[in-house]
Amino acid sequence: MSEALVGAFRRERLIRFSDCDPAGIVFYPQYFVMFNGLVEDWVDAMGIGYRRLIAEQRIGLPTVRLEADFRAVSRFGDSVTLALEVERLGTRSLTLALQCVGAGEELRMQMRQVLVTTSLETHRAIDVPAALRTAILRGNSDGG
Amino acid sequence: MSEALVGAFRRERLIRFSDCDPAGIVFYPQYFVMFNGLVEDWVDAMGIGYRRLIAEQRIGLPTVRLEADFRAVSRFGDSVTLALEVERLGTRSLTLALQCVGAGEELRMQMRQVLVTTSLETHRAIDVPAALRTAILRGNSDGG
Amino acid sequence: MSEALVGAFRRERLIRFSDCDPAGIVFYPQYFVMFNGLVEDWVDAMGIGYRRLIAEQRIGLPTVRLEADFRAVSRFGDSVTLALEVERLGTRSLTLALQCVGAGEELRMQMRQVLVTTSLETHRAIDVPAALRTAILRGNSDGG
Amino acid sequence: MSEALVGAFRRERLIRFSDCDPAGIVFYPQYFVMFNGLVEDWVDAMGIGYRRLIAEQRIGLPTVRLEADFRAVSRFGDSVTLALEVERLGTRSLTLALQCVGAGEELRMQMRQVLVTTSLETHRAIDVPAALRTAILRGNSDGG
């Protein structure tokens, strides 16, 4: 998973003062907050609507597993690219490959994240909604 | 300060899942995080460079006083406008008026914030740097 | 409000790495997160139960106004005392005086915060629940 | 790594309102913030002093890799136990096993995290300081 994500959904993100720690670099949990925002943007860009999914359909996307590698530091003021690709679409889960890339294509951090679709009433897994499945299979709005 | 900020520096901001609390609305400290980002964008837009100011010139902009009114809730998925205006430019301080406005020009939250310019070595107040003073007096890049 | 809060509800709090910014001091919105935790502890200590209030009775305590003064910086690793006193108990609101005090009784930050009791279904103000009113009038568990 | 961590360093932690998301459960990046606090407490309990390490000796403990499994949700108001064990002590790195356990010994979340010791001046790896190595080999202050 260390090669660049071809055909991925991408967004630029400025590293904020509030993302950084006393060492002047991104406080690592903040990468997960940034990627959470990227997943929101991706769901929105596919026309599904993240808010609609969560607040109206009451479907959650909790993380059940993740593996992350931190390769290089990001400093505040850096402009980074966040990229997302679906590695695997299961019956009740999605496996995403995510990257944060800095200037000169430097890989800063990457992760593989398994999300399950759940009912927010019961917190139990449910099938990936048909509309989301179709949108993912069609390819996301930015990617190839 | 309850009228709209005319000639203000403005940015759109999507309310993120991570901005919200178990009540499904913006967790109020998160407004201050959003406004901190707006101040960064404003300093960048004036050509001063927030990162340069903090990381290179070692000049901080800590808050010494703020007053905030919360008028209406913001929910996740909302698109809001954040606005900033300089109310007063002192020798060693800035007083900012800030607003968060939702759909239909609904005022969600507003605050008045006094920042001082400090040396990040000593955490003591220093004069507002000349370049920042000039840029503010010239009017910010978006506003009137 | 600059004198010490006599008879206040108090808790010790260690300033964490995650509370601090690239200047190595508490990122100011984090004070509000800390005080939110203090309010939780205070509601718990009065025997009301913060979680019961929010999650079962569906009563919220949103902030409608606050005024804060930042007097001295807190650094990570500092042990601070957070103190809370009820200044005014209204029909549908509470006014709290809050302080963060460091070593040698140094006042770091103080604020006055007006909370309203709301229905989490409608986000509208409701009367302060009788049990909470009684507990506040009786005096909090630690204070005088 | 799914068995309980015997002989681990442990701390109780109340799940705060501010730890939770609109689904009313811990926002997953917040687990990493909690574990960061646990590492601070552990370094303090070994007599090394986390602040001294970072702010005086200018030695950082950035994460280079982590693997996390999320097994069950934590809700606000829950009291959880955070546990830490050193799995491997390398020349320039530590591998930690971490768990968050709820009522009835329910495993909520666990992770394996590789930290490297770095110079905060250069952000390059350096040898684990002798005092830290000795303290770890002696066993942490709470564990077996």
Coordinates of C-alpha atoms in Angstrom, one line a residue:
Chain A
M1 CA 0.0 0.0 0.0
S2 CA 3.0 2.3 -0.2
E3 CA 2.5 3.4 -3.8
A4 CA 0.4 6.5 -4.6
L5 CA -3.3 5.9 -4.7
V6 CA -4.2 6.2 -8.4
G7 CA -7.7 7.2 -9.2
A8 CA -8.3 8.2 -5.6
F9 CA -10.7 10.8 -4.3
R10 CA -8.6 13.7 -3.2
R11 CA -8.9 16.9 -1.2
E12 CA -6.4 19.6 -0.3
R13 CA -6.1 20.4 3.4
L14 CA -4.1 23.1 5.1
I15 CA -2.5 22.0 8.4
R16 CA -3.9 24.2 11.0
F17 CA -2.3 25.6 14.2
S18 CA -5.0 23.6 16.1
D19 CA -3.8 20.3 14.4
C20 CA -0.4 20.6 15.9
D21 CA 1.3 19.8 19.2
P22 CA 4.0 21.3 21.3
A23 CA 6.5 19.7 18.9
G24 CA 5.1 21.9 16.1
I25 CA 3.9 18.9 14.1
V26 CA 0.6 17.3 13.5
F27 CA -0.6 15.6 16.7
Y28 CA -1.2 12.1 15.3
P29 CA -4.8 11.6 16.3
Q30 CA -5.6 14.6 14.2
Y31 CA -4.8 12.7 11.1
F32 CA -7.8 10.5 11.9
V33 CA -10.0 13.6 12.3
M34 CA -8.8 14.9 8.9
F35 CA -9.5 11.5 7.3
N36 CA -13.0 11.5 8.9
G37 CA -13.6 14.8 7.1
L38 CA -12.4 13.3 3.9
V39 CA -14.8 10.4 4.2
E40 CA -17.6 13.0 4.7
D41 CA -16.5 14.8 1.6
W42 CA -16.4 11.6 -0.4
V43 CA -19.8 10.5 0.7
D44 CA -21.1 14.0 -0.2
A45 CA -19.3 13.9 -3.6
M46 CA -21.0 10.6 -4.5
G47 CA -24.3 12.3 -4.0
I48 CA -25.2 10.2 -0.9
G49 CA -24.9 13.0 1.6
Y50 CA -23.1 12.2 4.8
R51 CA -25.5 14.1 7.0
R52 CA -28.5 12.4 5.4
L53 CA -26.9 9.0 6.0
I54 CA -26.1 9.7 9.7
A55 CA -28.9 12.1 10.8
E56 CA -31.8 11.0 8.6
Q57 CA -31.2 7.3 7.7
R58 CA -29.5 6.8 11.1
I59 CA -26.7 4.7 9.5
G60 CA -23.3 5.0 11.1
L61 CA -19.8 4.2 9.7
P62 CA -17.8 3.2 12.7
T63 CA -14.3 2.0 12.3
V64 CA -13.6 -1.6 13.3
R65 CA -10.0 -1.9 12.4
L66 CA -7.2 0.4 11.2
E67 CA -3.5 0.1 10.5
A68 CA -1.5 3.3 10.1
D69 CA 2.1 4.1 9.2
F70 CA 3.5 7.5 9.9
R71 CA 6.4 8.2 7.5
A72 CA 7.2 11.9 7.8
V73 CA 6.0 14.8 9.9
S74 CA 3.6 17.5 8.7
R75 CA 4.1 21.0 10.1
F76 CA 1.5 23.6 10.6
G77 CA 1.1 25.8 7.5
D78 CA 1.8 22.8 5.2
S79 CA -0.7 22.1 2.5
V80 CA -1.3 18.4 2.2
T81 CA -3.3 16.2 -0.1
L82 CA -5.6 13.6 1.5
A83 CA -6.5 10.7 -0.8
L84 CA -9.0 7.9 -0.4
E85 CA -9.6 4.7 -2.4
V86 CA -11.9 1.8 -1.8
E87 CA -9.9 -1.4 -1.5
R88 CA -12.7 -3.8 -0.8
L89 CA -16.5 -3.5 -0.6
G90 CA -18.0 -6.2 1.6
T91 CA -21.6 -7.0 2.4
R92 CA -21.5 -5.0 5.6
S93 CA -18.1 -3.3 5.4
L94 CA -15.8 -1.1 3.4
T95 CA -12.0 -1.2 3.4
L96 CA -10.5 2.1 2.6
A97 CA -6.9 3.0 1.7
L98 CA -6.0 6.5 2.8
Q99 CA -3.0 8.7 2.4
C100 CA -1.7 12.1 3.4
V101 CA 0.8 13.4 0.9
G102 CA 2.9 16.6 1.3
A103 CA 4.9 18.8 -1.0
G104 CA 7.0 16.9 -3.6
E105 CA 4.7 13.9 -3.3
E106 CA 6.2 13.0 0.1
L107 CA 4.1 10.3 1.7
R108 CA 3.5 11.6 5.3
M109 CA 1.0 9.0 6.6
Q110 CA -1.1 6.2 5.2
M111 CA -3.7 3.9 6.6
R112 CA -6.0 1.1 5.8
Q113 CA -9.3 1.4 7.6
V114 CA -12.2 -1.0 7.8
L115 CA -15.6 0.6 8.4
V116 CA -18.8 -1.2 9.0
T117 CA -22.3 0.1 8.2
T118 CA -24.4 0.0 11.4
S119 CA -27.8 1.0 12.6
L120 CA -27.3 4.0 15.0
E121 CA -30.3 2.7 17.0
T122 CA -28.7 -0.7 17.8
H123 CA -25.0 -0.1 16.9
R124 CA -25.2 -3.4 15.1
A125 CA -23.9 -4.1 11.6
I126 CA -26.3 -3.8 8.7
D127 CA -25.8 -4.3 5.0
V128 CA -24.2 -1.5 3.1
P129 CA -27.1 0.6 1.8
A130 CA -27.9 -0.1 -1.9
A131 CA -27.4 3.5 -2.9
L132 CA -24.0 3.7 -1.3
R133 CA -23.0 0.4 -2.8
T134 CA -24.0 1.5 -6.3
A135 CA -22.3 4.8 -5.9
I136 CA -19.0 3.1 -4.8
L137 CA -19.2 0.6 -7.7
R138 CA -19.8 3.3 -10.2
G139 CA -16.5 4.9 -9.0
N140 CA -16.3 8.0 -7.0
S141 CA -17.0 11.4 -8.5
D142 CA -13.3 12.6 -8.7
G143 CA -11.5 9.3 -9.3
G144 CA -11.0 7.2 -12.4
Chain B
M1 CA -22.4 44.1 17.8
S2 CA -25.5 42.1 16.7
E3 CA -25.7 43.6 13.2
A4 CA -24.0 41.8 10.4
L5 CA -20.3 42.5 9.9
V6 CA -20.1 44.7 6.8
G7 CA -16.9 44.6 4.9
A8 CA -15.7 41.7 6.9
F9 CA -13.3 38.9 5.9
R10 CA -15.4 35.8 5.3
R11 CA -14.9 32.1 4.8
E12 CA -17.4 29.3 4.3
R13 CA -17.1 26.4 6.6
L14 CA -18.9 23.0 6.6
I15 CA -19.8 21.8 10.1
R16 CA -18.1 18.5 10.5
F17 CA -19.2 15.4 12.4
S18 CA -16.1 15.9 14.5
D19 CA -17.3 19.4 15.4
C20 CA -20.4 18.1 17.1
D21 CA -21.4 16.6 20.4
P22 CA -23.8 13.9 21.5
A23 CA -26.6 16.5 21.2
G24 CA -25.8 16.6 17.4
I25 CA -24.9 20.3 17.5
V26 CA -21.5 22.1 17.5
F27 CA -19.7 21.5 20.8
Y28 CA -19.2 25.2 21.7
P29 CA -15.4 25.2 22.2
Q30 CA -15.2 24.1 18.6
Y31 CA -16.4 27.6 17.5
F32 CA -13.2 28.9 18.9
V33 CA -11.2 26.4 16.9
M34 CA -13.1 27.4 13.8
F35 CA -12.4 31.1 14.5
N36 CA -8.7 30.3 15.1
G37 CA -8.7 28.9 11.6
L38 CA -10.4 32.0 10.3
V39 CA -7.7 34.2 11.9
E40 CA -5.0 32.1 10.2
D41 CA -6.8 32.5 6.8
W42 CA -7.1 36.2 7.4
V43 CA -3.4 36.7 8.2
D44 CA -2.5 34.6 5.2
A45 CA -4.9 36.6 2.9
M46 CA -3.2 39.8 4.0
G47 CA 0.1 38.4 2.8
I48 CA 1.6 38.2 6.2
G49 CA 1.6 34.5 6.5
Y50 CA 0.4 33.0 9.7
R51 CA 3.0 30.3 9.8
R52 CA 5.8 32.7 9.0
L53 CA 4.5 34.9 11.9
I54 CA 4.4 32.1 14.4
A55 CA 7.2 29.7 13.3
E56 CA 9.7 32.1 11.8
Q57 CA 9.2 35.5 13.5
R58 CA 8.2 33.7 16.7
I59 CA 5.3 36.1 17.3
G60 CA 2.2 34.7 19.0
L61 CA -1.4 36.0 19.0
P62 CA -2.8 34.8 22.3
T63 CA -6.2 35.7 23.4
V64 CA -6.4 37.9 26.5
R65 CA -10.2 38.4 26.6
L66 CA -13.3 37.3 24.8
E67 CA -17.0 37.7 25.1
A68 CA -19.2 35.3 23.2
D69 CA -23.0 35.0 22.6
F70 CA -24.5 31.8 21.3
R71 CA -27.8 32.6 19.6
A72 CA -28.8 29.5 17.6
V73 CA -27.4 26.0 17.2
S74 CA -25.4 24.7 14.3
R75 CA -25.9 21.1 13.3
F76 CA -23.4 18.9 11.5
G77 CA -23.7 19.2 7.7
D78 CA -24.6 22.9 8.0
S79 CA -22.7 25.3 5.8
V80 CA -21.9 28.4 7.8
T81 CA -20.1 31.7 7.0
L82 CA -17.4 32.8 9.4
A83 CA -16.8 36.6 9.4
L84 CA -14.0 38.7 11.0
E85 CA -13.6 42.5 11.3
V86 CA -11.0 44.5 13.2
E87 CA -12.8 46.7 15.7
R88 CA -9.8 48.3 17.2
L89 CA -6.1 48.2 16.5
G90 CA -4.0 49.0 19.6
T91 CA -0.2 49.3 20.1
R92 CA 0.1 45.8 21.3
S93 CA -3.4 44.3 20.7
L94 CA -6.1 43.8 18.2
T95 CA -9.8 43.6 19.0
L96 CA -11.7 41.4 16.6
A97 CA -15.5 41.1 16.0
L98 CA -16.3 37.6 14.8
Q99 CA -19.5 36.0 13.7
C100 CA -20.8 32.6 12.6
V101 CA -23.9 32.9 10.3
G102 CA -26.0 30.1 9.0
A103 CA -28.5 29.7 6.2
G104 CA -30.9 32.6 5.8
E105 CA -28.4 34.9 7.5
E106 CA -29.3 33.4 10.9
L107 CA -26.7 34.6 13.4
R108 CA -25.5 31.5 15.2
M109 CA -22.7 32.8 17.4
Q110 CA -20.7 36.0 17.7
M111 CA -17.8 37.1 19.7
R112 CA -15.4 39.9 20.5
Q113 CA -11.9 38.8 21.0
V114 CA -8.8 40.7 22.2
L115 CA -5.5 39.3 21.0
V116 CA -2.1 40.6 22.0
T117 CA 1.0 40.2 20.0
T118 CA 3.6 38.4 22.1
S119 CA 7.2 37.1 21.8
L120 CA 6.9 33.3 21.8
E121 CA 10.3 33.3 23.6
T122 CA 9.1 35.3 26.6
H123 CA 5.3 35.1 26.2
R124 CA 5.3 38.9 26.9
A125 CA 3.5 41.5 24.8
I126 CA 5.3 43.3 22.1
D127 CA 4.2 45.9 19.6
V128 CA 2.0 44.8 16.7
P129 CA 4.6 44.2 13.9
A130 CA 4.7 47.0 11.4
A131 CA 3.8 44.8 8.4
L132 CA 0.8 43.4 10.2
R133 CA -0.3 46.9 11.3
T134 CA 0.0 48.3 7.7
A135 CA -1.9 45.3 6.3
I136 CA -4.7 45.8 8.7
L137 CA -4.9 49.5 8.1
R138 CA -5.0 49.0 4.4
G139 CA -8.0 46.8 4.9
N140 CA -8.0 43.1 4.6
S141 CA -7.9 41.4 1.2
D142 CA -11.6 40.5 0.9
G143 CA -13.3 43.2 2.9
G144 CA -14.1 46.8 2.0
Chain C
M1 CA -14.6 38.4 39.7
S2 CA -10.8 38.4 40.0
E3 CA -10.7 37.3 43.6
A4 CA -10.4 33.6 44.4
L5 CA -13.6 31.6 44.4
V6 CA -14.3 30.8 48.0
G7 CA -16.4 27.7 48.7
A8 CA -16.1 26.7 45.1
F9 CA -16.3 23.2 43.7
R10 CA -12.7 22.2 42.7
R11 CA -10.8 19.6 40.8
E12 CA -7.1 19.1 40.0
R13 CA -6.3 18.7 36.4
L14 CA -2.9 17.9 34.7
I15 CA -2.3 19.9 31.6
R16 CA -1.8 17.3 28.9
F17 CA 0.4 17.3 25.8
S18 CA -2.8 17.1 23.8
D19 CA -4.1 20.4 25.5
C20 CA -1.2 22.4 24.1
D21 CA -0.4 24.1 20.9
P22 CA 2.9 24.7 18.9
A23 CA 3.7 27.5 21.4
G24 CA 3.8 24.8 24.1
I25 CA 1.0 26.4 26.0
V26 CA -2.7 25.5 26.5
F27 CA -4.6 26.1 23.2
Y28 CA -7.2 28.5 24.5
P29 CA -10.4 26.6 23.3
Q30 CA -9.1 23.7 25.4
Y31 CA -9.9 25.7 28.6
F32 CA -13.5 25.4 27.7
V33 CA -13.2 21.7 27.2
M34 CA -11.6 21.4 30.6
F35 CA -14.4 23.5 32.2
N36 CA -17.0 21.4 30.5
G37 CA -15.5 18.4 32.2
L38 CA -15.6 20.3 35.5
V39 CA -19.3 21.0 35.0
E40 CA -19.8 17.2 34.4
D41 CA -17.9 16.4 37.7
W42 CA -19.9 19.0 39.6
V43 CA -23.3 17.7 38.3
D44 CA -22.1 14.2 39.2
A45 CA -20.9 15.3 42.7
M46 CA -24.3 16.8 43.5
G47 CA -25.8 13.4 42.8
I48 CA -27.7 14.5 39.7
G49 CA -25.6 12.5 37.2
Y50 CA -24.5 14.4 34.1
R51 CA -25.1 11.4 31.9
R52 CA -28.5 10.8 33.3
L53 CA -29.4 14.4 32.8
I54 CA -28.3 14.4 29.1
A55 CA -28.9 10.9 27.9
E56 CA -31.9 9.8 29.9
Q57 CA -33.8 13.0 30.8
R58 CA -32.7 14.6 27.5
I59 CA -31.9 17.9 29.1
G60 CA -29.0 19.9 27.7
L61 CA -26.9 22.7 29.3
P62 CA -25.8 24.8 26.3
T63 CA -23.9 28.0 26.8
V64 CA -25.6 31.1 25.8
R65 CA -23.0 33.6 26.9
L66 CA -19.5 33.7 28.2
E67 CA -16.9 36.2 29.1
A68 CA -13.3 35.0 29.6
D69 CA -10.1 36.6 30.7
F70 CA -6.7 34.9 30.1
R71 CA -4.2 36.2 32.6
A72 CA -1.2 33.8 32.4
V73 CA -0.2 30.9 30.3
S74 CA -0.4 27.2 31.4
R75 CA 2.2 24.9 30.1
F76 CA 2.0 21.2 29.5
G77 CA 2.9 19.2 32.6
D78 CA 1.4 21.9 34.9
S79 CA -1.0 20.8 37.5
V80 CA -3.9 23.3 37.7
T81 CA -6.9 23.7 39.9
L82 CA -10.3 24.3 38.2
A83 CA -12.9 25.9 40.4
L84 CA -16.6 26.5 39.9
E85 CA -19.2 28.6 41.8
V86 CA -22.8 29.4 41.0
E87 CA -23.2 33.1 40.8
R88 CA -26.9 33.2 39.9
L89 CA -29.6 30.6 39.6
G90 CA -32.4 31.8 37.3
T91 CA -35.6 30.1 36.3
R92 CA -34.1 28.6 33.1
S93 CA -30.5 29.5 33.5
L94 CA -27.4 29.2 35.6
T95 CA -24.5 31.7 35.8
L96 CA -21.3 30.1 36.7
A97 CA -18.0 31.7 37.7
L98 CA -15.0 29.5 36.7
Q99 CA -11.3 29.8 37.3
C100 CA -8.2 27.9 36.4
V101 CA -5.4 28.5 39.0
G102 CA -1.8 27.3 38.8
A103 CA 1.0 26.9 41.2
G104 CA 1.4 29.6 43.8
E105 CA -2.3 30.5 43.4
E106 CA -1.6 32.2 40.1
L107 CA -4.8 33.0 38.3
R108 CA -4.4 31.6 34.8
M109 CA -7.8 32.1 33.3
Q110 CA -11.3 32.9 34.5
M111 CA -14.7 33.1 33.0
R112 CA -18.3 33.8 33.6
Q113 CA -20.6 31.4 31.8
V114 CA -24.4 31.5 31.4
L115 CA -25.9 28.1 30.7
V116 CA -29.6 27.5 30.0
T117 CA -31.4 24.2 30.6
T118 CA -32.9 23.0 27.3
S119 CA -34.9 20.1 25.9
L120 CA -32.6 18.1 23.7
E121 CA -35.6 17.3 21.5
T122 CA -36.5 20.9 20.7
H123 CA -33.3 22.8 21.7
R124 CA -35.7 25.2 23.6
A125 CA -35.2 26.5 27.1
I126 CA -37.0 24.7 29.9
D127 CA -37.1 25.4 33.6
V128 CA -34.1 24.2 35.6
P129 CA -35.2 20.8 36.8
A130 CA -36.3 20.8 40.4
A131 CA -33.7 18.2 41.5
L132 CA -30.9 20.3 40.0
R133 CA -32.3 23.5 41.6
T134 CA -32.5 21.9 45.0
A135 CA -29.0 20.4 44.8
I136 CA -27.5 23.8 43.8
L137 CA -29.4 25.7 46.6
R138 CA -28.2 23.1 49.1
G139 CA -24.7 23.9 48.1
N140 CA -22.4 21.7 46.1
S141 CA -20.8 18.7 47.6
D142 CA -17.3 20.1 48.1
G143 CA -18.0 23.8 48.6
G144 CA -19.3 25.7 51.6
Chain D
M1 CA -3.3 -9.7 21.6
S2 CA -7.0 -10.2 22.6
E3 CA -6.3 -11.5 26.1
A4 CA -6.3 -9.1 29.0
L5 CA -3.0 -7.3 29.6
V6 CA -1.6 -8.9 32.7
G7 CA 0.8 -6.8 34.8
A8 CA -0.1 -3.7 32.8
F9 CA 0.1 -0.1 33.8
R10 CA -3.6 0.9 34.3
R11 CA -5.6 4.1 34.8
E12 CA -9.3 4.7 35.2
R13 CA -10.8 7.2 32.8
L14 CA -14.3 8.7 32.7
I15 CA -15.7 9.1 29.1
R16 CA -16.5 12.7 28.8
F17 CA -19.2 14.5 26.8
S18 CA -16.3 16.0 24.8
D19 CA -15.0 12.6 23.8
C20 CA -18.3 11.7 22.1
D21 CA -19.8 12.3 18.7
P22 CA -23.3 12.8 17.4
A23 CA -23.9 9.0 17.7
G24 CA -23.3 9.4 21.5
I25 CA -20.3 7.2 21.5
V26 CA -16.5 7.8 21.7
F27 CA -15.3 9.5 18.5
Y28 CA -12.6 7.0 17.6
P29 CA -9.7 9.4 17.2
Q30 CA -10.3 10.3 20.9
Y31 CA -9.1 6.9 21.9
F32 CA -5.7 7.9 20.7
V33 CA -5.9 11.1 22.7
M34 CA -6.7 9.0 25.8
F35 CA -3.9 6.6 25.2
N36 CA -1.5 9.5 24.7
G37 CA -2.5 10.7 28.2
L38 CA -1.9 7.1 29.5
V39 CA 1.6 7.1 28.0
E40 CA 2.2 10.5 29.8
D41 CA 1.0 9.0 33.1
W42 CA 3.2 5.9 32.6
V43 CA 6.3 7.9 31.9
D44 CA 5.6 10.0 34.9
A45 CA 4.9 7.0 37.1
M46 CA 8.3 5.5 36.1
G47 CA 9.9 8.7 37.5
I48 CA 11.1 9.9 34.1
G49 CA 8.7 12.8 33.8
Y50 CA 7.0 13.2 30.5
R51 CA 7.3 17.0 30.5
R52 CA 11.0 16.8 31.4
L53 CA 11.5 14.3 28.5
I54 CA 9.8 16.5 25.9
A55 CA 10.3 20.1 27.1
E56 CA 13.7 19.8 28.8
Q57 CA 15.5 16.9 27.1
R58 CA 13.7 17.7 23.8
I59 CA 13.1 14.0 23.2
G60 CA 9.9 13.1 21.4
L61 CA 7.9 9.9 21.2
P62 CA 6.2 10.0 17.8
T63 CA 4.2 7.1 16.6
V64 CA 5.5 5.3 13.5
R65 CA 3.0 2.6 13.3
L66 CA -0.2 1.5 14.9
E67 CA -2.8 -1.2 14.5
A68 CA -6.1 -0.8 16.3
D69 CA -9.2 -3.0 16.7
F70 CA -12.5 -1.5 17.9
R71 CA -14.6 -4.2 19.4
A72 CA -17.4 -2.5 21.3
V73 CA -18.6 1.1 21.7
S74 CA -18.0 3.3 24.8
R75 CA -20.7 5.8 25.7
F76 CA -20.3 9.1 27.6
G77 CA -20.5 8.6 31.3
D78 CA -18.8 5.2 31.1
S79 CA -15.9 4.5 33.3
V80 CA -13.2 2.6 31.4
T81 CA -9.8 1.2 32.3
L82 CA -6.9 2.0 30.1
A83 CA -4.0 -0.5 30.2
L84 CA -0.5 -0.4 28.7
E85 CA 2.2 -3.0 28.4
V86 CA 5.6 -2.9 26.7
E87 CA 5.7 -5.7 24.2
R88 CA 9.1 -5.0 22.8
L89 CA 11.9 -2.6 23.7
G90 CA 14.2 -1.9 20.7
T91 CA 17.3 0.3 20.3
R92 CA 15.3 3.3 19.1
S93 CA 11.7 2.2 19.5
L94 CA 9.1 0.8 21.9
T95 CA 6.2 -1.4 21.0
L96 CA 3.3 -0.9 23.3
A97 CA 0.1 -3.0 23.7
L98 CA -2.8 -0.9 24.8
Q99 CA -6.4 -1.7 25.8
C100 CA -9.5 0.1 26.7
V101 CA -11.8 -2.1 28.9
G102 CA -15.3 -1.3 30.1
A103 CA -17.6 -2.6 32.8
G104 CA -17.6 -6.4 33.1
E105 CA -14.1 -6.6 31.6
E106 CA -15.6 -5.9 28.1
L107 CA -12.8 -5.2 25.7
R108 CA -13.8 -2.0 23.9
M109 CA -10.7 -1.2 21.9
Q110 CA -7.1 -2.4 21.7
M111 CA -4.0 -1.3 19.8
R112 CA -0.4 -2.1 19.2
Q113 CA 1.6 1.1 18.8
V114 CA 5.3 1.5 17.8
L115 CA 6.9 4.7 19.1
V116 CA 10.4 5.9 18.3
T117 CA 12.5 8.1 20.4
T118 CA 13.5 11.2 18.4
S119 CA 15.3 14.4 18.8
L120 CA 12.7 17.2 18.7
E121 CA 15.4 19.4 17.0
T122 CA 15.9 17.2 14.0
H123 CA 12.8 14.8 14.2
R124 CA 15.3 12.0 13.7
A125 CA 15.4 8.8 15.6
I126 CA 17.8 8.5 18.5
D127 CA 18.6 5.8 21.0
V128 CA 16.0 5.2 23.8
P129 CA 17.5 7.3 26.6
A130 CA 19.3 5.1 29.2
A131 CA 17.1 6.2 32.1
L132 CA 13.9 5.3 30.2
R133 CA 15.3 2.0 29.1
T134 CA 16.3 1.1 32.7
A135 CA 12.9 2.2 34.0
I136 CA 11.1 0.0 31.5
L137 CA 13.3 -3.0 32.1
R138 CA 12.7 -2.7 35.8
G139 CA 9.0 -2.9 35.2
N140 CA 6.6 -0.1 35.4
S141 CA 5.5 1.3 38.8
D142 CA 2.1 -0.4 38.8
G143 CA 2.6 -3.6 36.8
G144 CA 4.2 -6.9 37.8

